[in-house]
Coordinates of C-alpha atoms in Angstrom, one line a residue:
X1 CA -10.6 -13.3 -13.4
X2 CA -7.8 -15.7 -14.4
X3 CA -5.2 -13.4 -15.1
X4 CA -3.6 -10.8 -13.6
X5 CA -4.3 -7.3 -15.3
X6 CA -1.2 -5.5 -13.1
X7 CA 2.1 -6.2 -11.8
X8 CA 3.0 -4.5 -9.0
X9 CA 7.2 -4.5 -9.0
X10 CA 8.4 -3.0 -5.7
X11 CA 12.3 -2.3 -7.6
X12 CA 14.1 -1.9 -4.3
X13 CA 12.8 -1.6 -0.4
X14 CA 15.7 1.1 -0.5
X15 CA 14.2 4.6 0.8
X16 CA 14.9 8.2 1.9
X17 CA 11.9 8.4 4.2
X18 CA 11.7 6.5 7.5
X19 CA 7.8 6.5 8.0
X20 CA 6.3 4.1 10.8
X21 CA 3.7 3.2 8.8
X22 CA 5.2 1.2 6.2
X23 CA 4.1 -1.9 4.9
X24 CA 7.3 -3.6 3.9
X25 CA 9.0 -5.8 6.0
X26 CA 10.3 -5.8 9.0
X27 CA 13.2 -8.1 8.1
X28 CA 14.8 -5.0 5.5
X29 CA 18.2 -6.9 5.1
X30 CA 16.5 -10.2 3.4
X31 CA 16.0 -7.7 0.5
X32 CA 18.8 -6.6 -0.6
X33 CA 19.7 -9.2 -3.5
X34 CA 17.6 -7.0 -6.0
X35 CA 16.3 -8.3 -9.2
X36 CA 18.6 -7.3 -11.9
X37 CA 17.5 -5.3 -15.2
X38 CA 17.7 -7.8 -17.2
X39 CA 15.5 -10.4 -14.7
X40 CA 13.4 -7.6 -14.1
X41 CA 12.5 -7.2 -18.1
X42 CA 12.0 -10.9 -18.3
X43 CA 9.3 -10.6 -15.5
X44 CA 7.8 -7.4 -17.2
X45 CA 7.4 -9.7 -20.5
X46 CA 6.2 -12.5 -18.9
X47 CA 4.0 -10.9 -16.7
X48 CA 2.3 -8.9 -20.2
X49 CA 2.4 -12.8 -21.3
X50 CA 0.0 -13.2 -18.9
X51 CA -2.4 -10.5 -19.7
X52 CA -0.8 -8.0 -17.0
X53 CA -2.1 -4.4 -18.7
X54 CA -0.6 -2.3 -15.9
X55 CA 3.2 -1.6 -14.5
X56 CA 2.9 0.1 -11.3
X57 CA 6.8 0.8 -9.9
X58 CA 6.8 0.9 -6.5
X59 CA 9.2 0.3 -3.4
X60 CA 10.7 1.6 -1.2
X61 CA 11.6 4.4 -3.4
X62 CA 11.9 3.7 -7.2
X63 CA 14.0 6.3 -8.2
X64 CA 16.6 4.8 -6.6
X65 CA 17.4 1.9 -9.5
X66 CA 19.5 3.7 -11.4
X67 CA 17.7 1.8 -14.4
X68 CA 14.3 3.2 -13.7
X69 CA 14.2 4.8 -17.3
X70 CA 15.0 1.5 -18.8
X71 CA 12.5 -0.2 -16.7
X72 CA 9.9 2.2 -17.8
X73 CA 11.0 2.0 -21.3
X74 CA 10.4 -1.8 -21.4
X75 CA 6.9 -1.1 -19.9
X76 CA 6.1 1.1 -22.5
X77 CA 7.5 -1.4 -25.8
X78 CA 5.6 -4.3 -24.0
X79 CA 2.4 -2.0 -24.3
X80 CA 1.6 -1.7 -20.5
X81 CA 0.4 1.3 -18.7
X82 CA 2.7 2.7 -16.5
X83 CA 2.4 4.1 -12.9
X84 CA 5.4 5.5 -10.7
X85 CA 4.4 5.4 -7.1
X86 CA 7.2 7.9 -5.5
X87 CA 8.3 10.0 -2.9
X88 CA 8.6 12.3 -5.1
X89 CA 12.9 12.8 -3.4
X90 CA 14.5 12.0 -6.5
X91 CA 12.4 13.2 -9.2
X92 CA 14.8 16.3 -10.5
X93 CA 13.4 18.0 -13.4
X94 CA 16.0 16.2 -15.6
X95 CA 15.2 13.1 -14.5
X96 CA 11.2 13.2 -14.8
X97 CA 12.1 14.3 -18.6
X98 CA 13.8 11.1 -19.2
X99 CA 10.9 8.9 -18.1
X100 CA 8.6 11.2 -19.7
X101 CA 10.5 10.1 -23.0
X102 CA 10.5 6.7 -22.0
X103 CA 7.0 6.8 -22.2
X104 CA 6.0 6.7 -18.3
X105 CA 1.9 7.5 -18.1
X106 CA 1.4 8.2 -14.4
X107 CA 2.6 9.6 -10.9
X108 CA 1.5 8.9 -7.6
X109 CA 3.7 10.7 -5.0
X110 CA 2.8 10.4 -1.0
X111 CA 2.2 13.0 1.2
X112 CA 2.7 12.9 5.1
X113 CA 1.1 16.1 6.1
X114 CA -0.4 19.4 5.2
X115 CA 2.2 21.5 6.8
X116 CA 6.0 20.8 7.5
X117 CA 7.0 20.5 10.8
X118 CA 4.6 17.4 11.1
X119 CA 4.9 16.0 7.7
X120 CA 9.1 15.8 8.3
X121 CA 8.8 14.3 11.5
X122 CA 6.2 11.7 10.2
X123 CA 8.4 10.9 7.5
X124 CA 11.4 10.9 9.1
X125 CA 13.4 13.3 7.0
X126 CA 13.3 16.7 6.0
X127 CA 11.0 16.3 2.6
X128 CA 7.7 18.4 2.6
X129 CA 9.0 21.4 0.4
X130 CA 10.7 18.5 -2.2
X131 CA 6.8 16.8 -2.2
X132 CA 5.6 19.7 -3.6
X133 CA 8.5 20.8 -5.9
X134 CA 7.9 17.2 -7.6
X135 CA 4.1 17.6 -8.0
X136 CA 5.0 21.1 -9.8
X137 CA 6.8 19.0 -12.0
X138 CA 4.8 16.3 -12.7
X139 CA 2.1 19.0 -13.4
X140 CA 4.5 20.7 -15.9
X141 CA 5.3 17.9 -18.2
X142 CA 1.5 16.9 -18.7
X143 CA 1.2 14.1 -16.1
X144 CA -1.6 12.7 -14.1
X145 CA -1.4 13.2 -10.7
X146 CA -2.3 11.2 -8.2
X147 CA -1.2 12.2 -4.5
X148 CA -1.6 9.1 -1.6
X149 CA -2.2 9.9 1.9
X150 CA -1.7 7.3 5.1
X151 CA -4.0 8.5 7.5
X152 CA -3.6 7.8 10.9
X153 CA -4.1 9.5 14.8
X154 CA -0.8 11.4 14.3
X155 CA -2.4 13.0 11.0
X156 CA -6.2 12.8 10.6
X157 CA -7.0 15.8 12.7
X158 CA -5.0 17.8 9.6
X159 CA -7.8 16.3 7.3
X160 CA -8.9 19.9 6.0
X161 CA -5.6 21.0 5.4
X162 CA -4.4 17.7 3.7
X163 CA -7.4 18.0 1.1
X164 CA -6.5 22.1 0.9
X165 CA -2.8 21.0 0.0
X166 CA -3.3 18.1 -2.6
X167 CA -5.8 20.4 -4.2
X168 CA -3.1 23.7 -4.5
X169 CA -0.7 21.0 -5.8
X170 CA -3.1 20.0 -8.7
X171 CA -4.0 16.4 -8.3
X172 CA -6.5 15.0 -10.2
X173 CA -6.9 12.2 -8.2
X174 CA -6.2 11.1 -3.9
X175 CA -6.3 8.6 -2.4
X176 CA -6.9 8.9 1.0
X177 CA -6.2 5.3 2.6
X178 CA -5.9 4.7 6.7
X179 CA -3.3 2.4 7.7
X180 CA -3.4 -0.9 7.5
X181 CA -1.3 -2.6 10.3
X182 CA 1.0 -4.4 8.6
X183 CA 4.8 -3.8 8.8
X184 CA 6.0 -1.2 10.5
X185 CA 2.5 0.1 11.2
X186 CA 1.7 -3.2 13.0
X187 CA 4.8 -2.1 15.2
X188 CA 3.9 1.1 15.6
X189 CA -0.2 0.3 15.9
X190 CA -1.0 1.8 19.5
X191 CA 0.6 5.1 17.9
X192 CA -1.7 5.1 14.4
X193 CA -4.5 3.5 15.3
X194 CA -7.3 6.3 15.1
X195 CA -10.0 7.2 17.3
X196 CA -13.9 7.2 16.2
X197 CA -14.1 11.0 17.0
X198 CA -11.3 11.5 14.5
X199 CA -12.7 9.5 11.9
X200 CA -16.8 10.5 12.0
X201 CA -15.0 14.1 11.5
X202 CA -12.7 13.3 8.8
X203 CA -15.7 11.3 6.8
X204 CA -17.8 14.5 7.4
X205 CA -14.2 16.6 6.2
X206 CA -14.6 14.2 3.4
X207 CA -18.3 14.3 2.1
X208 CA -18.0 18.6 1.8
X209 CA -14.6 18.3 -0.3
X210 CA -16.3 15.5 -2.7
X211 CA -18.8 17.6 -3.6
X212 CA -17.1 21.0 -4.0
X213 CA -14.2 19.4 -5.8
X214 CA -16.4 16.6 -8.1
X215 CA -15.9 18.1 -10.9
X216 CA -11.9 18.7 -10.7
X217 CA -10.4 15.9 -8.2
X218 CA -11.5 12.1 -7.5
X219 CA -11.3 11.6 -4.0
X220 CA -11.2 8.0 -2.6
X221 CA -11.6 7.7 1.2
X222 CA -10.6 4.3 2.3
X223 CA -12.0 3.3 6.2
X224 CA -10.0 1.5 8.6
X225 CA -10.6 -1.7 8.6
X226 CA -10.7 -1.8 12.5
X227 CA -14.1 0.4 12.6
X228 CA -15.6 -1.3 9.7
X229 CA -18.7 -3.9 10.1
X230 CA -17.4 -6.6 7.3
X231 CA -13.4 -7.1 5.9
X232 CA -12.4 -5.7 3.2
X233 CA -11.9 -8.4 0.2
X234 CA -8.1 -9.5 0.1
X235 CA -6.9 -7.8 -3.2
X236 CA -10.0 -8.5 -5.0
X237 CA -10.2 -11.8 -3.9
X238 CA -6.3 -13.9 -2.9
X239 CA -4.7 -13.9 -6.4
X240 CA -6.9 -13.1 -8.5
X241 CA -6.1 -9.5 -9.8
X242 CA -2.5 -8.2 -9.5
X243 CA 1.0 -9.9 -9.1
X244 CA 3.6 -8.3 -6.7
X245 CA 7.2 -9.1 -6.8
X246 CA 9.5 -8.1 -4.3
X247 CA 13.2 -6.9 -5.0
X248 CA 14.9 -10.1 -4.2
X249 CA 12.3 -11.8 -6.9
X250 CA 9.5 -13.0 -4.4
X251 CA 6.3 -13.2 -6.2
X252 CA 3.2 -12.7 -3.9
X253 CA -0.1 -12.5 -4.3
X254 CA -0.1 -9.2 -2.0
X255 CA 1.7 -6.7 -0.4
X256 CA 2.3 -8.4 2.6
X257 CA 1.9 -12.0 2.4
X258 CA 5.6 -12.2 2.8
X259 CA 4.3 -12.6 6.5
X260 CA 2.4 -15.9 5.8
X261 CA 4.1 -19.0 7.1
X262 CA 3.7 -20.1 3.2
X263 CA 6.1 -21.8 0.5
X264 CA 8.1 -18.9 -1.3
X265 CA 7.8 -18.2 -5.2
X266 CA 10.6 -16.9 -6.4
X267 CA 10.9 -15.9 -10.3
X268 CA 14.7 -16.1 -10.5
X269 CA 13.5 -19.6 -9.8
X270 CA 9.9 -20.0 -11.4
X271 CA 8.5 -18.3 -14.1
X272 CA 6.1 -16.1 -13.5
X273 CA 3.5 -18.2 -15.1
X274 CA 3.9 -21.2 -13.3
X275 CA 3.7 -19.5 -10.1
X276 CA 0.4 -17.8 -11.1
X277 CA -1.1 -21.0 -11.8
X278 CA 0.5 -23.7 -10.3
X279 CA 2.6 -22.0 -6.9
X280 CA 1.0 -23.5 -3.5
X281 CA 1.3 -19.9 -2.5
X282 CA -1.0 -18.9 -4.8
X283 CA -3.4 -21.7 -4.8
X284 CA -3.3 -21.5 -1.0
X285 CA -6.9 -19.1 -0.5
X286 CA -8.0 -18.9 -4.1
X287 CA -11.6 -19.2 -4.5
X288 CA -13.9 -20.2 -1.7
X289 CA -12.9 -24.0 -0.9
X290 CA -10.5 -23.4 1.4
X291 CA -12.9 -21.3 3.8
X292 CA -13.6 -22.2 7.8
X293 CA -17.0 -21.1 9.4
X294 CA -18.8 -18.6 9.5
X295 CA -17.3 -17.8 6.3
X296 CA -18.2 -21.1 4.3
X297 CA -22.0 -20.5 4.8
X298 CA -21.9 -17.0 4.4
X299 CA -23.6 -14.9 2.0
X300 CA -20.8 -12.5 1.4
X301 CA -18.1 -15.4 0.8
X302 CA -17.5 -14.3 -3.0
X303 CA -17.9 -10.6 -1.6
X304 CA -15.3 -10.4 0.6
X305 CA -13.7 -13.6 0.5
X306 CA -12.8 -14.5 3.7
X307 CA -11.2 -10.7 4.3
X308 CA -7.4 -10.1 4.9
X309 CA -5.5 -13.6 5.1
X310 CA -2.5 -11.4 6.1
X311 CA -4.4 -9.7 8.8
X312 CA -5.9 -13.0 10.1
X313 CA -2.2 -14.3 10.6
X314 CA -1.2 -10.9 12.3
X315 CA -4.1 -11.0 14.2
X316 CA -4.6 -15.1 15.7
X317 CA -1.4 -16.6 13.8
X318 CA -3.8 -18.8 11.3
X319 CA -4.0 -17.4 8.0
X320 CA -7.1 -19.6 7.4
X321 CA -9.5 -18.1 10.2
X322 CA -12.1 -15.5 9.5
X323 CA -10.5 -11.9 9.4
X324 CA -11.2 -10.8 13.2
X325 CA -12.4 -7.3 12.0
X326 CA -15.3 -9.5 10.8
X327 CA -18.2 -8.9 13.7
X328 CA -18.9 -12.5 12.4
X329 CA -15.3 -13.5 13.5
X330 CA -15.0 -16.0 16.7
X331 CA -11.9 -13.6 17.1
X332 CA -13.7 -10.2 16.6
X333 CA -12.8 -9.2 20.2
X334 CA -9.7 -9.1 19.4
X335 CA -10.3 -5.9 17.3
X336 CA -12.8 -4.3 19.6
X337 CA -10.4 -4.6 22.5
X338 CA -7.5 -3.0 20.1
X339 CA -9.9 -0.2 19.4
X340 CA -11.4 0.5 22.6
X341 CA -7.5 1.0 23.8
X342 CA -7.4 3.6 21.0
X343 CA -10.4 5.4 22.5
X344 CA -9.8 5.2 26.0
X345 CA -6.2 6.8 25.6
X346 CA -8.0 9.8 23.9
X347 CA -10.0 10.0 26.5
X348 CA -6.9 9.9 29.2
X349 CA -4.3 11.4 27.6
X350 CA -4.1 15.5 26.5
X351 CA -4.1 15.0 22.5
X352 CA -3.8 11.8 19.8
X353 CA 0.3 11.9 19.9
X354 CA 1.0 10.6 23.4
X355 CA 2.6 7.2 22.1
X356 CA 5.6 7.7 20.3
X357 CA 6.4 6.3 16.9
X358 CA 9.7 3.7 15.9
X359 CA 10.2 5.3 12.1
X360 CA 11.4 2.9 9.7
X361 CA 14.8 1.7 9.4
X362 CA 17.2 2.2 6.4
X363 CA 17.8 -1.7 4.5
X364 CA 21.3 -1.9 5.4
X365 CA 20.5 -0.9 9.3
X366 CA 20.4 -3.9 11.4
X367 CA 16.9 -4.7 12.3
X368 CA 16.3 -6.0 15.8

């Protein structure tokens, strides 16, 4: 692809949850010069310009921009499909139906947990019974539903449960995803990182609910990266399927290359069509050119492309080396070690939870 077929606007990193999994940055405070209205219509239109068919709103929480409505609107004049990734604090019955008139097509809310006590204390805030009242809602005004899930050590044991839950609130799709360790999660990474037990029972939890709910629910089950044989590809393939902008107006080609050591693209500076096609940010990994061994001569080059730039940089501090989670990867060690850590505290410690968790700050709270 040449163009972009979604725009991923992350309105505001503002957010009533505190979970320690989070992708957004670490640095909250850099944020908080958000895109106004009007700049965020112009990058709607241009992004549409640019053959973007999709609006997913995103954060942070959303429904904090007081012009979410109008946002959504806009969405729906330009002709693009739009997707509110939520919460789901926030979405008052009055409020879901003024972006159901404003044309809005589709809700994603999050879930922590299957049961309170632990979904509140892995989201930082009392929320679980407001996570369900919002999916009752979205069900009532004729919305898809699609519910996201982190899964993690402090959660995957609840696997049953979680899939028991998301079908009683009428999903029609979930998308169960493990952490990736970027953010906050890379922080909080000795705490989420998952052992194998958990996961060959949660794959097994995983197969029995696909086929007795095929018919009703999607189900996507997304591995950890760290137990997998070969990367995942980086978004398709760096900058080649989605634009994200950030609430100050940072353009990026994922969700967190705001880590990479990379010229910014801004859009209050740039359009968004010149940083698609021109940005060094963007050109940076595009294709195959720029690619070290092993992954010049490999066979799955324009399959997985490389893997993660962001997790190569988290991982050996060069963006341009082979994802370690690669067993290919000079630097592969590096993720057997992390996970044999996981696995060993399981086998030391009396259950998965014996590493405590730093939740996510509020934006205006100083970051250390």
């Amino acid at each position: 692809m040449d163009r972009p077929f979604a725009l991923l606007a992350e309105l505001t990193y503002e957010c009533p949850l505190h979970c320690a999994y989070c992708s957004n940055p670490l640095e909250l405070s850099r944020y908080t010069d958000e895109l106004s209205t009007g700049e965020w219509q112009r990058v709607f239109t241009e992004s549409r310009e640019l053959g973007a068919l999709q609006l997913h709103l995103s954060g942070g929480e959303p429904l904090r921009r007081r012009d979410v409505v109008e946002l959504v609107r806009t969405g729906r004049e330009l002709g693009m499909y739009s997707n509110l990734v939520t919460s789901g604090l926030g979405l008052s019955a009055a409020r879901a139906e003024q972006l159901r008139e404003a044309g809005l097509d589709h809700v994603q809310i999050s879930v922590q947990a299957d049961e309170p006590v632990l979904s509140d204390r892995l989201a930082g805030t009392p929320s679980y019974q407001r996570k369900i009242d919002a999916a009752r809602t979205v069900k009532e005004l004729g919305w898809p539903l699609t519910v996201n899930v982190v899964l993690h050590r402090q959660n995957l044991d609840r696997i049953e449960g979680i899939l028991a839950l998301v079908e009683e609130m009428g999903a029609d799709r979930v998308e169960l995803a493990n952490t990736q360790y970027y953010g906050w999660a890379w922080r909080n990474r000795a705490a989420l990182l998952p052992t194998r037990e958990q996961l060959e029972r949660a794959e097994q939890v995983v197969r029995e609910a696909r086929e007795r709910l095929r018919s009703r629910m999607q189900i996507l089950y997304i591995l950890p990266d760290y137990y997998e044989r070969y990367p995942k590809p980086c978004m398709g393939g760096w900058a080649s399927r989605q634009v994200v902008v950030a609430p100050n107006g940072d353009a990026l080609p994922c969700l967190a290359a705001h880590e990479l050591p990379l010229p910014r693209a801004n859009v209050r500076e740039r359009s968004l069509e010149w940083i698609w096609e021109e940005s060094p940010l963007f050109q940076r990994f595009r294709g195959t050119d720029w690619m070290p061994q092993p992954c010049r001569g490999c066979e799955r080059r324009e399959l997985d492309f490389g893997g993660c730039r962001c997790q190569a940089f988290q991982l050996t501090g060069d963006a341009a080396r082979t994802d370690p989670v690669c067993h290919l990867s000079p630097d592969h060690d590096i993720v057997t070690a992390a996970v044999r850590r996981a696995n060993d505290r399981a086998d030391d410690a009396a259950g998965p939870h014996e590493v405590a968790l730093t939740p996510r700050p509020h934006p205006r709270e100083v970051v250390l």
